[in-house]
Coordinates of N, CA and C and ligand atoms in Angstrom, one line a residue:
X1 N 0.9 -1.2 0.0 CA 0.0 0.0 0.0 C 0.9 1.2 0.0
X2 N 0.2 2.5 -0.7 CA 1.1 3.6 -1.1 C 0.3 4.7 -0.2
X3 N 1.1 5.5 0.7 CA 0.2 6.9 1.1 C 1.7 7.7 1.6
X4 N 1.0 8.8 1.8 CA 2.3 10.1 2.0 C 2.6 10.2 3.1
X5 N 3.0 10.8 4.1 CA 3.9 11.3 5.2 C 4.3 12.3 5.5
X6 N 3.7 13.6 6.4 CA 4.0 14.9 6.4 C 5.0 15.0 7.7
X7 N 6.2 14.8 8.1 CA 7.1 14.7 9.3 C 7.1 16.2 9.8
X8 N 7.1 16.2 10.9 CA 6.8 17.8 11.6 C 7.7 18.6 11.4
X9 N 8.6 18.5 10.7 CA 9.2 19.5 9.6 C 8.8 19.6 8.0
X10 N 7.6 19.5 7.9 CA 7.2 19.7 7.0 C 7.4 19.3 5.6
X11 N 8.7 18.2 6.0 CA 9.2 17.3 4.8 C 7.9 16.4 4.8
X12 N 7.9 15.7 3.3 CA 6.1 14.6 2.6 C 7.2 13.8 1.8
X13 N 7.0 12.3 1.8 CA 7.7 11.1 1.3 C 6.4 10.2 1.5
X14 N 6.4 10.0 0.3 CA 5.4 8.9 -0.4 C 6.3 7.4 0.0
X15 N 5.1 6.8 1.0 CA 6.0 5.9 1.3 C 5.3 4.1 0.6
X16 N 6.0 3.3 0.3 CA 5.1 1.8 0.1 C 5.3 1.0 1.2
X17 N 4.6 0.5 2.0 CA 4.7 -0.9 2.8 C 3.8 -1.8 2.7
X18 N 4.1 -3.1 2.9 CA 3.7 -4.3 2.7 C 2.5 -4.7 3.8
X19 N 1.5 -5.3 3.1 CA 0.5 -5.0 4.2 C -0.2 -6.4 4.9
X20 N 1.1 -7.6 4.8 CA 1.3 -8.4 4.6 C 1.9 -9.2 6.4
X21 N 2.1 -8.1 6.9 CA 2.9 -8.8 8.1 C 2.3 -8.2 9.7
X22 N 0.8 -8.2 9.1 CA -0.1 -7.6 10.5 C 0.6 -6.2 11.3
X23 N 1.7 -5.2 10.8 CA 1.7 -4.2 11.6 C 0.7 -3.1 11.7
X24 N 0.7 -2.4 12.9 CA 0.0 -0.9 12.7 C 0.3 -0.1 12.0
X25 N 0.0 1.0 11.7 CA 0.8 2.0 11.2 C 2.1 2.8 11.9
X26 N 1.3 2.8 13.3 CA 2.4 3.2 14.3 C 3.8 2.2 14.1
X27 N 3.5 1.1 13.9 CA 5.0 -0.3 13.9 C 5.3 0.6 12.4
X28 N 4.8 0.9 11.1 CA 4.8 1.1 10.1 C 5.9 2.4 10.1
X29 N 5.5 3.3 10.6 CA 6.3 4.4 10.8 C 7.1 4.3 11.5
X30 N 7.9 3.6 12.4 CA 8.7 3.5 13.0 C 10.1 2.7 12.8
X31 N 9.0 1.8 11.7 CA 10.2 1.0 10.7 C 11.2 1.5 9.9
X32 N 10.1 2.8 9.3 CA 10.5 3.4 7.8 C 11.6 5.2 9.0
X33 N 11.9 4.6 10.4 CA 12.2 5.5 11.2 C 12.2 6.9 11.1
X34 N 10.8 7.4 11.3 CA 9.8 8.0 11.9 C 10.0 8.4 13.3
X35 N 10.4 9.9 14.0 CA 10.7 9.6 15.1 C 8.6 9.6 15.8
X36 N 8.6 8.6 16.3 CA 7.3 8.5 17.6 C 7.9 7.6 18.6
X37 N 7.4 8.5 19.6 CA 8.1 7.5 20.7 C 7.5 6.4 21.1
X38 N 6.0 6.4 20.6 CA 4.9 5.0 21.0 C 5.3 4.7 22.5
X39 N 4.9 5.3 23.8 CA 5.8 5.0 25.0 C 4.9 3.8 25.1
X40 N 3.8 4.1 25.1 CA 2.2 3.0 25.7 C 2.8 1.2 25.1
X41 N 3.8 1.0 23.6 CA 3.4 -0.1 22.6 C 2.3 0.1 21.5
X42 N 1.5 0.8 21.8 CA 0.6 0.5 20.8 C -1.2 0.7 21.7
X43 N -0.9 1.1 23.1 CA -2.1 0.7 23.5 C -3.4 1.7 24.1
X44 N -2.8 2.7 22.7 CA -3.8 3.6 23.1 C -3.9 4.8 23.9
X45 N -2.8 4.4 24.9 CA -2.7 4.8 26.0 C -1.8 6.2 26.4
X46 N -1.0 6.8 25.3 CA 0.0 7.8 25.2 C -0.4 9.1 24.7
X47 N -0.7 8.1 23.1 CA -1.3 9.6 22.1 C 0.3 10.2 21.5
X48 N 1.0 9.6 21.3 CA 2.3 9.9 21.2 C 2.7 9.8 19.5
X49 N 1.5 8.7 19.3 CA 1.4 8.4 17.7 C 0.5 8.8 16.9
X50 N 0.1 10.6 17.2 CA -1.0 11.1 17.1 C -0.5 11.4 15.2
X51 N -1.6 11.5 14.7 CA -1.8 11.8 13.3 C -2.6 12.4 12.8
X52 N -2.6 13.3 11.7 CA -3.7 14.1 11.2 C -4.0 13.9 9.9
X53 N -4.9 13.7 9.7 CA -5.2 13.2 8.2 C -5.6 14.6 7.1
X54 N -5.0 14.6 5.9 CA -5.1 15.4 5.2 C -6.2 14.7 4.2
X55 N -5.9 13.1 4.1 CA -6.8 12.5 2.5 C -6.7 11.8 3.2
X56 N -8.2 11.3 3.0 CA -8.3 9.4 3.3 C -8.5 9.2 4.3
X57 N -9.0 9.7 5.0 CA -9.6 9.9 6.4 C -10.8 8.2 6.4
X58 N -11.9 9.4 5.6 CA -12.7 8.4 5.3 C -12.9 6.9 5.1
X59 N -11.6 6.5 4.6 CA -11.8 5.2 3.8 C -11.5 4.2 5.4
X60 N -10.9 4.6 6.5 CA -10.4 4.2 7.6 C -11.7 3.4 8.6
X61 N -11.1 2.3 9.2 CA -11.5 1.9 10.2 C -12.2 3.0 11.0
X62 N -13.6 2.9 12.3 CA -14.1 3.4 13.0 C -13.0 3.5 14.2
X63 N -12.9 4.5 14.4 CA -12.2 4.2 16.4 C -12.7 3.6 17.3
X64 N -12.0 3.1 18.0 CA -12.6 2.7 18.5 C -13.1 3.2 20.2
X65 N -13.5 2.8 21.2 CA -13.5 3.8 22.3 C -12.4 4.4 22.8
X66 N -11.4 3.2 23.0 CA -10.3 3.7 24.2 C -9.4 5.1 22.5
X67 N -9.4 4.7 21.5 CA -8.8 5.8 20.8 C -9.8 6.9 21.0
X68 N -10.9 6.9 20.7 CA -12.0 8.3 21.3 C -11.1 9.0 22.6
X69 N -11.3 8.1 23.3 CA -11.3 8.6 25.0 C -10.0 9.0 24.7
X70 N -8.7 8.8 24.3 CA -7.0 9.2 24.3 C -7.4 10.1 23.5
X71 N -7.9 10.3 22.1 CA -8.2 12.1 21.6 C -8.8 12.9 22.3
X72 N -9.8 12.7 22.7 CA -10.5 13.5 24.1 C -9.5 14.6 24.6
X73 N -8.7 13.7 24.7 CA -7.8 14.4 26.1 C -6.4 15.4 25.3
X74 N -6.5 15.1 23.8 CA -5.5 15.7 23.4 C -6.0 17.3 22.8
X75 N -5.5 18.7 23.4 CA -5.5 19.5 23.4 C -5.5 20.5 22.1
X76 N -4.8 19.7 20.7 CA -4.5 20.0 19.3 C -4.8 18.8 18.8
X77 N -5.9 17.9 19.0 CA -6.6 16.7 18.4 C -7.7 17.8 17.9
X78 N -8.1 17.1 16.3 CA -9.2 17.6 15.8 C -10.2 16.6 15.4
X79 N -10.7 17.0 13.9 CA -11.5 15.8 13.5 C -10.9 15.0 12.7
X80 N -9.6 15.2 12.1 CA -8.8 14.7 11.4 C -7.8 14.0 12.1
X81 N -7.9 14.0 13.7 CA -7.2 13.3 14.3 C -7.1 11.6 14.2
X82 N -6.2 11.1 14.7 CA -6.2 9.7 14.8 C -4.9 9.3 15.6
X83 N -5.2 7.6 16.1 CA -3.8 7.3 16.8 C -3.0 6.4 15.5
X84 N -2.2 6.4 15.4 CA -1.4 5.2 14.4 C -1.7 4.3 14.7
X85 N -1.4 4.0 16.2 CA -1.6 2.3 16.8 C -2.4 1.8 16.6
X86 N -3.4 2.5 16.3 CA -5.0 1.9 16.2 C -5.3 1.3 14.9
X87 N -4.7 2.3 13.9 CA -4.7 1.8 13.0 C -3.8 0.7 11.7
X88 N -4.5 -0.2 11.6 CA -3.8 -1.2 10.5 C -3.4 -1.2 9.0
X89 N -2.4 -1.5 9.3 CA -2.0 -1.2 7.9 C -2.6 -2.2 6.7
X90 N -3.6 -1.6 6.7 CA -4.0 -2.4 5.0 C -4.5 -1.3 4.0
X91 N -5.2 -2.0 2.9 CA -5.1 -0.9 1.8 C -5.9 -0.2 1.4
X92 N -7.1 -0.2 2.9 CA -7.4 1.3 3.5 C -6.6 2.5 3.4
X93 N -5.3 2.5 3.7 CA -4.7 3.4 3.7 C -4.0 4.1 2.3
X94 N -4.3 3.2 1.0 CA -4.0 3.4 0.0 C -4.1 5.2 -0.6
X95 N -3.2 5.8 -0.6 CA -3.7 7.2 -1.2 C -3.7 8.2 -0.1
X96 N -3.6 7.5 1.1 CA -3.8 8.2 2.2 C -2.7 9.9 2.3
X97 N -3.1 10.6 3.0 CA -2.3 11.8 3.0 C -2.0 12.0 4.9
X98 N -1.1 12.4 5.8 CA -1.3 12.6 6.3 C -0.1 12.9 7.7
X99 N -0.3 13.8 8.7 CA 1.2 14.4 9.2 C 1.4 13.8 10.1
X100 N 2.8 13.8 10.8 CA 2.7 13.4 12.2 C 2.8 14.2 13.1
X101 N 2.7 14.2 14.1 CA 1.6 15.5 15.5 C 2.2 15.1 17.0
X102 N 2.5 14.0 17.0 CA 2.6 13.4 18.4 C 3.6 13.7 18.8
X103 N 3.9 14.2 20.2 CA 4.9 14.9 21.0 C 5.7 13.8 20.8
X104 N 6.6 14.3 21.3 CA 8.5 14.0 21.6 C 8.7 13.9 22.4
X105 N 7.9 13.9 23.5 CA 8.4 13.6 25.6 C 7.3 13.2 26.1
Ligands
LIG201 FE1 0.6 5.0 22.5 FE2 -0.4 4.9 20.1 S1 1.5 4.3 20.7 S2 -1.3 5.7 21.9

């Protein structure tokens, strides 16, 4: 699957990964080294893997509660928010646009 990557310096790299080996997107971005610190693993619980969607929002999985309840709480979360962890990398994300947001500490 092919989607873009807006890194909080405002550098965009159209990236491909294989959607083949059950990672998140959060594991996805971290591969392609991506700094997120993911402190939680993946469990919702940080918001560290926070993302804003430019394109392709729509085509995405529903959140689920505990990601509801972790944007809640994030102060520069919008409607275009999302957590990486939450989401899976398949080819939903095809075309996808979208930045990364999530603190550094
Ligand atoms: Fe902690 Fe996604 S890695 S909320």
């Amino acid at each position: 699957v092919k989607f873009t990557v807006e890194d909080r310096d405002g550098s965009k790299q159209e990236l491909e990964a294989p959607t083949d080996m059950g990672l998140s997107l959060m594991e996805t971005l971290k591969a392609f080294e991506y700094n997120i610190m993911a402190t939680c693993g993946g469990m919702a619980l940080c918001a560290t893997c926070h993302v804003k969607f430019q394109k392709g929002q729509d085509q995405l999985s529903e959140k689920t509660d505990a990601e509801w309840d972790m944007l809640d709480t994030l102060p520069d979360a919008d409607d275009t928010s999302r957590l990486a962890c939450q989401i899976r990398l398949d080819d939903h994300l095809e075309g996808a646009e979208f930045k990364i947001c999530g603190d550094l500490e």
